[in-house]
């Protein structure tokens, strides 16, 4: 018994030491990752607040409209779209996976019918660019812009993506964007120089950093926290001289028919909150804002709690008055 | 006019019984409502809020479906607590000599049945309101209209289960065995009877099973409910009953067991 007692402090001490070591290692590993995920399960509703067709035509392009960029009925004021974040998982993705998600989807590249049969399959791509990117895989449900009420099932989910593909993951390291672009342009050059592909009269488009960033924005780039630093790293890596960052906003100068400015503000989850397009005279011709159903629920829950507390208060007051009346009656 | 006054006079004892029963069961109602809210939050809110790595169902209807899976326990608990004592407590407390000079057995059972039914429906309303509020929280608007269809089936289901419980309460001596029988039948009944029938080669749709009938409450959340396959050939399983079949079966359950309970109660001496 005495032996046991003398051993006890040593056991406790060693256990404490192990716990301390575990906690130190977890803390240090937490500090290792520069960016953190702030995406949470929940919904966000986008609404087209302003669309000036004439200004759009004279500034951006007379043959296109917001539907070409944002899909659905994005060219109608009051149209709404919905994004539901279902879950996120830590994962990694190969270069071929990235090409598939980004460029092949954006430009409708005939990967299976043309590139694969000519030897440009995933094995080739991953062999030439053997990098794996750490990502947060986000499962999203996306409802297209519509003036009708939303249906139960999303237009696009990870299980049923369909074109156009919405961003489904966040790169943990934003500096990877520049490497992805370099790899893609290299791949596109190789493919475009292939006589068989040339004979098929097909070529992959080459992109510069700004074009790549614009595509990322159009397809709903989601970012990690701290947001401004993440965005800064992207625009620095992609050499986007026409882009700048102000807090959580990305400001982008684009030339269409005339030069115009696109301002994208990110919310606390790393998803776009507002998309504003204006000309250099600061005249806004297109605006998308966001609504958060969670906020309505907080108000409803607050009201319910208030009502319940009020009822309890009334009940207590009534009982006290009853007691007073009884005691007065007894006296 | 005379007939109406007579009717009013006749239902007055029922009204009084309802009010008295509602007042008596107030505390139980508050406790069970609180439990159901806590259960809902623990099973259908906290997992999705606390961690982004927890899978939120892909659509509102599926979320509602999953949320009502756990509600079956609350259905058993609330029906058991409110209805298991509906008749047998009168025998246990020997209230016969005090009550029956004032009110008939028929009016007493009707009054108590209605009052307790209002209470369990109230708990259902609270639970379904939570489902509606949090499906809006996670998926935004509009809240699916099918929540009302599902609630209608739940109301009918509770009516049938209430009659079933009242029936057992009419001849049992105390509340505990009634509660145990109901819970056992609902939770284990399907597990025992279905495999036996299946082993006999009968691939009958288990419309007799109350736990099977409950599945319609979950499946009616889907807007395309009528086109979903009801029989899973791979698993050799019936997924949920048809709307017509459920309405007929639950109505039969509600009427038959209530009448049987009343007949037994009338014959039994207090």
XYZ file of C-alpha atoms in Angstrom:
601
model
C 0.000 0.000 0.000
C 2.854 2.325 0.940
C 4.614 1.437 -2.301
C 1.484 2.366 -4.238
C 1.196 5.691 -2.474
C 4.787 6.587 -3.174
C 4.348 5.637 -6.822
C 1.178 7.691 -7.212
C 2.762 11.167 -7.512
C 5.181 9.852 -10.135
C 2.340 8.386 -12.203
C 0.346 11.625 -11.930
C 3.432 13.656 -12.836
C 4.183 11.533 -15.890
C 0.538 11.704 -16.985
C 0.596 15.488 -16.640
C 3.807 15.595 -18.668
C 2.233 13.523 -21.450
C -0.835 15.801 -21.451
C 1.408 18.865 -21.614
C 3.369 17.416 -24.537
C 0.142 16.555 -26.415
C -1.275 20.042 -25.880
C 1.988 21.705 -26.963
C 2.097 19.595 -30.126
C -1.544 20.407 -30.973
C -0.998 24.116 -30.331
C 2.094 24.156 -32.511
C 0.319 22.251 -35.283
C -2.545 24.764 -35.053
C -0.078 27.606 -35.525
C 1.448 25.806 -38.509
C -1.585 26.441 -40.702
C -1.654 30.081 -41.794
C -5.278 30.039 -42.878
C -8.332 28.692 -41.206
C -11.732 27.680 -42.462
C -14.591 29.943 -41.442
C -17.297 28.361 -43.567
C -20.256 27.089 -41.543
C -23.336 25.067 -42.393
C -26.125 27.410 -43.369
C -27.642 29.383 -46.210
C -27.106 32.661 -47.968
C -29.546 34.264 -50.388
C -28.223 36.516 -53.148
C -30.494 39.146 -54.634
C -30.046 41.270 -57.750
C -30.685 44.753 -56.369
C -29.771 46.834 -59.393
C -29.320 46.263 -63.086
C -29.017 49.151 -65.515
C -29.131 47.503 -68.921
C -28.117 50.593 -70.902
C -25.064 51.268 -68.767
C -24.155 47.574 -68.908
C -24.333 47.612 -72.701
C -22.208 50.721 -73.049
C -19.697 49.736 -70.348
C -19.325 45.950 -70.309
C -20.566 44.426 -73.534
C -23.678 45.002 -75.657
C -24.076 41.328 -76.570
C -23.805 39.905 -73.055
C -25.856 40.367 -69.901
C -25.424 39.361 -66.212
C -27.005 35.956 -66.921
C -23.926 35.012 -68.939
C -21.784 35.649 -65.878
C -23.926 34.618 -62.933
C -26.400 32.239 -64.568
C -30.182 31.915 -64.354
C -32.217 35.114 -64.343
C -29.378 37.266 -62.988
C -30.389 39.934 -65.514
C -33.695 40.616 -63.710
C -33.920 42.956 -60.742
C -35.272 41.122 -57.683
C -34.115 37.697 -58.889
C -32.719 35.588 -56.078
C -30.230 32.781 -55.856
C -29.409 30.573 -52.885
C -26.271 28.899 -51.605
C -26.382 26.307 -48.832
C -23.175 25.067 -47.268
C -23.792 21.455 -46.311
C -20.422 20.422 -44.939
C -16.681 20.788 -45.392
C -13.953 18.180 -45.293
C -10.191 18.444 -45.249
C -8.831 16.792 -48.378
C -6.221 16.980 -51.101
C -6.592 17.189 -54.847
C -4.301 16.332 -57.756
C -3.458 18.687 -60.608
C -5.787 16.741 -62.903
C -8.613 17.224 -60.381
C -7.917 20.950 -60.247
C -7.838 21.202 -64.079
C -11.132 19.333 -64.194
C -12.806 21.563 -61.616
C -11.459 24.819 -63.032
C -10.431 25.084 -66.646
C -12.104 22.042 -68.215
C -15.467 23.029 -66.717
C -15.127 26.727 -67.490
C -14.213 26.257 -71.138
C -16.189 23.038 -71.800
C -12.970 21.218 -72.679
C -13.663 17.886 -74.463
C -11.464 16.016 -71.991
C -13.028 12.571 -72.414
C -13.684 12.752 -76.141
C -10.507 14.511 -77.367
C -7.739 14.910 -74.774
C -7.959 11.472 -73.158
C -7.857 9.450 -76.415
C -4.775 11.437 -77.453
C -2.852 10.575 -74.312
C -3.620 13.674 -72.252
C -5.383 11.795 -69.475
C -5.098 12.225 -65.705
C -2.089 9.934 -65.580
C -0.267 12.208 -68.020
C -1.295 15.430 -66.246
C -0.446 14.146 -62.759
C 2.837 12.714 -64.041
C 3.879 16.016 -65.609
C 2.646 18.145 -62.668
C 2.995 15.870 -59.646
C 1.556 18.163 -56.993
C -1.206 17.584 -54.534
C -3.008 20.651 -53.203
C -4.391 20.657 -49.692
C -7.969 21.843 -49.783
C -11.150 22.177 -47.771
C -13.741 20.329 -49.753
C -17.078 22.156 -49.427
C -20.322 20.478 -50.220
C -22.665 23.169 -51.457
C -26.180 23.289 -52.732
C -26.710 26.036 -55.298
C -29.991 27.403 -56.597
C -29.831 29.471 -59.808
C -31.007 33.079 -59.954
C -34.767 33.016 -60.296
C -37.760 35.263 -59.808
C -39.849 32.275 -58.657
C -39.625 30.690 -55.215
C -36.858 28.147 -54.657
C -37.617 24.468 -55.089
C -36.646 21.823 -52.545
C -33.755 20.443 -54.568
C -30.753 22.580 -55.508
C -29.876 23.119 -59.168
C -26.320 22.044 -58.487
C -24.729 20.018 -55.716
C -21.498 18.073 -55.530
C -23.438 14.931 -56.362
C -25.065 16.582 -59.352
C -22.742 19.383 -60.450
C -23.744 20.052 -64.028
C -22.494 23.133 -65.820
C -21.697 25.793 -64.727
C -19.660 24.383 -61.891
C -19.638 26.315 -58.658
C -16.541 26.404 -56.499
C -16.538 23.397 -54.296
C -13.271 23.755 -52.449
C -10.903 26.244 -50.876
C -7.169 25.971 -51.470
C -5.472 26.007 -48.076
C -2.456 27.748 -49.541
C -3.451 30.624 -51.885
C 0.060 30.767 -53.358
C -0.850 27.506 -55.156
C -3.089 29.488 -57.524
C -0.058 30.868 -59.367
C 1.479 27.388 -59.751
C -1.851 26.036 -61.013
C -2.004 28.783 -63.647
C 1.594 28.182 -64.759
C 0.931 24.426 -65.000
C -2.274 24.966 -66.936
C -0.685 27.346 -69.428
C 2.168 24.896 -69.903
C -0.317 22.058 -70.463
C -2.354 24.214 -72.862
C 0.794 25.020 -74.868
C 1.714 21.325 -75.110
C -1.813 20.376 -76.182
C -2.109 23.251 -78.656
C 1.191 22.232 -80.302
C 0.053 18.655 -80.782
C -0.671 18.087 -84.513
C -3.515 15.649 -83.755
C -5.290 18.241 -81.614
C -4.570 20.886 -84.239
C -6.065 18.570 -86.857
C -9.209 18.368 -84.720
C -9.306 22.166 -84.937
C -9.277 22.591 -81.195
C -7.120 24.686 -78.888
C -7.091 25.348 -75.163
C -7.267 29.036 -74.214
C -4.192 30.520 -72.540
C -4.878 32.701 -69.523
C -3.080 35.483 -67.725
C -3.397 36.044 -63.958
C -6.195 38.584 -64.217
C -8.288 36.425 -66.532
C -7.810 33.502 -64.161
C -8.865 35.633 -61.164
C -11.921 36.876 -63.049
C -12.981 33.287 -63.806
C -12.485 32.390 -60.140
C -14.706 35.308 -59.123
C -17.432 34.520 -61.642
C -17.621 30.962 -60.380
C -17.882 32.110 -56.755
C -14.418 31.932 -55.233
C -14.600 31.054 -51.524
C -11.686 32.138 -49.332
C -10.114 31.265 -45.982
C -9.498 33.427 -42.939
C -7.725 35.949 -42.614
C -9.515 37.091 -45.754
C -7.514 40.180 -46.717
C -4.231 38.324 -46.418
C -5.633 35.385 -48.446
C -6.856 37.728 -51.195
C -3.585 39.656 -51.181
C -1.638 36.461 -51.624
C -3.807 35.502 -54.616
C -3.435 38.825 -56.428
C 0.278 39.010 -55.685
C 0.817 35.433 -56.871
C -1.182 35.998 -60.064
C 0.418 39.399 -60.760
C -2.942 41.140 -60.911
C -1.923 44.777 -61.232
C -5.491 45.889 -61.769
C -6.723 44.356 -58.534
C -6.450 45.722 -55.014
C -7.680 44.734 -51.572
C -9.484 46.913 -49.033
C -10.216 44.980 -45.829
C -12.499 42.148 -46.994
C -13.118 43.631 -50.422
C -11.506 42.813 -53.709
C -11.534 45.701 -56.171
C -10.905 44.823 -59.757
C -10.538 47.086 -62.807
C -11.660 45.408 -66.000
C -11.846 46.693 -69.540
C -14.931 45.897 -71.554
C -16.417 48.462 -73.910
C -15.029 50.913 -71.362
C -13.069 50.409 -68.168
C -15.284 49.432 -65.243
C -14.761 48.482 -61.608
C -15.947 45.323 -59.884
C -16.055 45.391 -56.094
C -16.541 42.097 -54.281
C -17.016 42.128 -50.538
C -16.564 38.922 -48.585
C -18.571 38.017 -45.481
C -17.405 36.353 -42.269
C -17.693 32.906 -43.863
C -15.390 33.671 -46.777
C -18.238 33.759 -49.310
C -19.057 36.745 -51.514
C -21.467 39.096 -49.778
C -21.930 41.869 -52.346
C -20.918 42.171 -55.967
C -20.933 45.721 -57.224
C -20.148 46.849 -60.760
C -19.680 50.526 -61.577
C -18.113 52.689 -64.235
C -15.247 55.057 -63.561
C -17.767 57.860 -62.932
C -18.921 55.772 -59.945
C -22.318 55.048 -61.514
C -23.455 51.638 -60.289
C -24.970 49.536 -63.050
C -25.107 46.132 -61.383
C -25.434 45.135 -57.747
C -25.948 41.805 -55.985
C -26.444 41.802 -52.216
C -26.862 38.984 -49.714
C -29.465 38.061 -47.146
C -28.841 35.694 -44.272
C -31.859 33.656 -43.113
C -29.975 32.911 -39.868
C -30.468 36.539 -38.803
C -34.270 36.223 -39.140
C -34.141 33.088 -37.011
C -32.195 34.895 -34.279
C -34.929 37.570 -34.211
C -37.690 34.932 -34.072
C -35.896 33.033 -31.299
C -35.335 36.285 -29.402
C -39.034 37.117 -29.658
C -40.025 33.618 -28.507
C -37.629 33.774 -25.544
C -38.944 37.259 -24.684
C -42.536 36.040 -24.842
C -41.765 33.008 -22.639
C -39.938 35.171 -20.083
C -42.817 37.666 -20.173
C -45.333 34.897 -19.495
C -43.239 33.583 -16.603
C -43.009 37.142 -15.214
C -46.762 37.657 -15.479
C -47.363 34.298 -13.780
C -45.009 35.226 -10.907
C -46.666 38.656 -10.505
C -50.133 37.112 -10.459
C -49.089 34.558 -7.853
C -47.522 37.255 -5.655
C -50.644 39.392 -5.892
C -52.771 36.353 -5.060
C -50.592 35.622 -2.022
C -50.816 39.242 -0.875
C -54.583 39.246 -1.234
C -54.856 36.007 0.718
C -52.627 37.318 3.519
C -54.631 40.596 3.596
C -57.850 38.588 3.746
C -56.485 36.435 6.587
C -55.417 39.528 8.562
C -83.130 26.685 -29.684
C -84.236 24.236 -27.029
C -82.110 21.529 -28.623
C -79.093 23.782 -28.647
C -79.526 24.673 -24.957
C -79.844 20.983 -24.203
C -76.692 20.232 -26.174
C -74.842 23.070 -24.440
C -75.906 21.712 -21.072
C -74.823 18.223 -22.088
C -71.342 19.247 -23.157
C -70.700 21.493 -20.159
C -69.316 18.622 -18.026
C -67.019 17.679 -20.943
C -65.794 21.284 -21.175
C -65.167 21.370 -17.423
C -63.296 18.057 -17.614
C -61.147 19.389 -20.473
C -60.264 22.554 -18.527
C -59.544 20.626 -15.338
C -57.405 18.063 -17.169
C -55.493 20.801 -18.996
C -54.761 22.519 -15.694
C -53.741 19.259 -14.026
C -51.394 18.244 -16.838
C -49.877 21.710 -17.323
C -46.594 20.882 -15.621
C -46.207 17.589 -17.511
C -46.835 19.481 -20.745
C -44.144 22.046 -19.966
C -41.626 19.348 -19.023
C -42.260 17.188 -22.110
C -42.266 20.210 -24.419
C -38.915 21.263 -22.962
C -37.556 17.732 -23.421
C -38.701 17.685 -27.041
C -37.056 21.060 -27.716
C -33.824 19.866 -26.098
C -33.969 16.602 -28.065
C -34.489 18.529 -31.274
C -31.588 20.884 -30.588
C -29.283 18.021 -29.609
C -30.079 15.906 -32.650
C -30.888 18.378 -35.410
C -29.127 21.643 -34.638
C -25.979 21.287 -32.534
C -24.269 18.655 -34.735
C -24.537 20.919 -37.783
C -23.626 24.143 -35.997
C -20.782 22.882 -33.854
C -18.773 21.385 -36.666
C -18.583 22.185 -40.389
C -17.468 18.602 -40.921
C -20.869 17.210 -39.930
C -23.014 16.452 -42.954
C -26.080 18.644 -43.325
C -28.660 16.846 -45.508
C -28.680 18.067 -49.095
C -32.200 19.490 -49.002
C -34.878 20.758 -46.641
C -37.157 17.738 -47.012
C -34.369 15.326 -46.052
C -33.468 17.516 -43.078
C -37.093 17.424 -41.930
C -37.209 13.656 -42.520
C -34.133 13.076 -40.332
C -35.389 15.469 -37.649
C -38.586 13.488 -37.220
C -36.714 10.175 -36.853
C -36.030 10.953 -33.212
C -39.472 12.402 -32.690
C -40.931 8.876 -32.549
C -39.418 8.617 -29.052
C -41.185 11.821 -28.067
C -44.433 10.487 -29.535
C -44.115 7.376 -27.379
C -43.137 9.386 -24.319
C -45.862 12.000 -24.639
C -48.652 9.555 -25.528
C -47.496 7.179 -22.812
C -47.369 9.864 -20.149
C -50.661 11.548 -21.033
C -52.772 8.565 -22.002
C -51.467 5.622 -19.995
C -53.109 7.045 -16.870
C -56.271 8.257 -18.584
C -58.485 5.467 -17.200
C -56.405 3.347 -14.871
C -55.618 6.336 -12.652
C -59.334 6.531 -11.842
C -59.119 2.965 -10.520
C -55.801 3.543 -8.816
C -57.054 6.639 -6.991
C -60.553 5.166 -6.562
C -62.257 8.330 -7.694
C -65.504 6.554 -8.550
C -67.573 7.640 -5.556
C -66.412 11.256 -5.777
C -66.721 11.809 -9.520
C -69.507 9.687 -10.885
C -72.417 11.233 -9.112
C -71.373 14.447 -10.929
C -70.368 13.186 -14.392
C -71.023 10.119 -16.526
C -68.256 7.742 -17.518
C -68.791 8.588 -21.186
C -68.384 12.329 -20.645
C -65.392 11.806 -18.380
C -63.481 9.680 -20.895
C -64.348 12.016 -23.794
C -63.270 15.090 -21.809
C -60.014 13.549 -20.664
C -59.281 12.153 -24.129
C -59.800 15.520 -25.834
C -57.727 17.407 -23.226
C -54.795 15.017 -23.436
C -55.020 14.954 -27.222
C -54.807 18.770 -27.257
C -51.681 18.535 -25.102
C -49.862 15.989 -27.279
C -50.834 17.934 -30.386
C -49.397 21.013 -28.660
C -46.093 19.195 -28.183
C -46.217 18.197 -31.856
C -46.828 21.829 -32.850
C -43.818 22.932 -30.797
C -41.588 20.240 -32.337
C -42.731 20.959 -35.889
C -42.284 24.698 -35.300
C -38.688 23.959 -34.311
C -38.274 21.929 -37.520
C -39.718 24.792 -39.579
C -37.598 27.456 -37.879
C -34.343 25.535 -38.182
C -34.931 24.327 -41.709
C -35.294 28.034 -42.528
C -32.096 28.673 -40.563
C -30.117 26.123 -42.572
C -31.789 26.269 -45.988
C -33.442 29.683 -46.146
C -36.947 30.218 -47.436
C -39.456 29.195 -48.436
C -40.269 26.607 -45.775
C -41.718 23.555 -47.508
C -45.530 23.502 -47.541
C -45.322 19.738 -47.066
C -44.631 20.324 -43.376
C -48.402 20.867 -42.990
C -49.227 17.624 -44.813
C -46.794 15.778 -42.594
C -48.265 17.399 -39.501
C -51.775 16.346 -40.557
C -50.600 12.745 -40.700
C -48.921 13.173 -37.335
C -52.187 14.459 -35.843
C -54.021 11.393 -37.171
C -51.240 9.122 -35.982
C -51.393 10.598 -32.477
C -55.155 10.092 -32.461
C -54.707 6.410 -33.283
C -51.904 5.947 -30.784
C -53.925 7.758 -28.121
C -56.844 5.355 -28.652
C -54.471 2.396 -28.578
C -52.989 3.571 -25.272
C -56.412 4.365 -23.813
C -57.478 0.824 -24.636
C -54.628 -0.642 -22.575
C -55.270 1.870 -19.846
C -58.891 0.694 -19.596
C -58.054 -2.743 -18.207
C -54.561 -2.377 -16.703
C -54.157 -1.717 -13.015
C -51.417 0.915 -13.163
C -49.801 3.263 -15.662
C -46.340 1.716 -15.836
C -47.289 -1.540 -17.607
C -49.363 0.457 -20.136
C -46.367 2.644 -20.876
C -44.092 -0.398 -21.181
C -46.468 -2.177 -23.574
C -46.828 0.846 -25.845
C -43.091 1.524 -25.967
C -42.321 -2.173 -26.452
C -44.886 -2.574 -29.202
C -43.735 0.498 -31.108
C -40.013 0.019 -30.727
C -39.692 -3.755 -30.795
C -42.997 -4.941 -32.290
C -41.920 -4.341 -35.863
C -38.587 -6.005 -35.228
C -40.260 -9.193 -33.990
C -43.443 -9.499 -36.061
C -42.042 -8.466 -39.459
C -39.207 -11.014 -39.619
C -41.604 -13.761 -38.467
C -44.060 -12.909 -41.250
C -41.253 -12.641 -43.757
C -39.853 -16.009 -42.732
C -43.305 -17.467 -43.362
C -43.030 -16.174 -46.903
C -45.679 -13.505 -46.556
C -44.501 -10.292 -48.179
C -47.362 -8.288 -46.725
C -47.206 -4.554 -46.380
C -47.039 -4.132 -42.577
C -50.018 -1.783 -42.352
C -50.862 -3.330 -38.959
C -47.619 -1.936 -37.506
C -47.867 1.496 -35.873
C -44.115 2.063 -36.217
C -44.416 1.408 -39.971
C -47.373 3.778 -40.242
C -45.274 6.487 -38.558
C -42.903 6.506 -41.553
C -45.513 8.396 -43.589
C -44.969 11.393 -41.305
C -41.334 11.415 -42.469
C -41.848 10.719 -46.161
C -44.617 13.273 -46.742
C -42.028 16.026 -46.300
C -40.804 15.285 -49.828
C -42.715 17.300 -52.429
C -42.463 14.327 -54.833
C -43.824 11.979 -52.150
C -46.429 10.364 -54.399
C -43.822 9.342 -56.978
C -41.272 7.841 -54.551
C -40.959 4.053 -54.741
C -42.624 2.614 -51.624
C -41.104 -0.844 -51.889
C -37.368 -1.390 -51.889
C -36.810 -4.541 -53.906
C -33.112 -4.741 -53.086
C -33.663 -4.741 -49.357
C -37.029 -6.523 -49.663
C -38.471 -3.769 -47.498
C -41.545 -1.606 -47.402
C -40.361 1.975 -46.953
C -43.624 3.758 -46.123
C -47.363 3.264 -46.544
C -49.605 4.976 -49.073
C -51.590 8.022 -47.950
C -54.931 6.262 -48.453
C -53.809 3.128 -46.627
C -52.504 5.176 -43.711
C -55.694 7.221 -43.375
C -57.861 4.077 -43.387
C -55.657 2.151 -40.957
C -55.171 4.995 -38.504
C -58.888 5.809 -38.523
C -59.686 2.154 -37.820
C -57.114 2.123 -34.996
C -58.528 5.347 -33.528
C -62.208 4.333 -33.632
C -61.931 0.641 -32.754
C -59.567 1.011 -29.814
C -61.412 4.017 -28.422
C -64.741 2.148 -28.546
C -63.170 -0.944 -26.973
C -61.640 1.214 -24.249
C -64.975 2.870 -23.582
C -66.841 -0.452 -23.462
C -64.343 -1.927 -20.990
C -64.384 1.242 -18.895
C -68.192 1.216 -18.799
C -68.364 -2.388 -17.626
C -65.609 -2.098 -15.062
C -66.535 -1.255 -11.473
C -64.662 1.573 -9.804
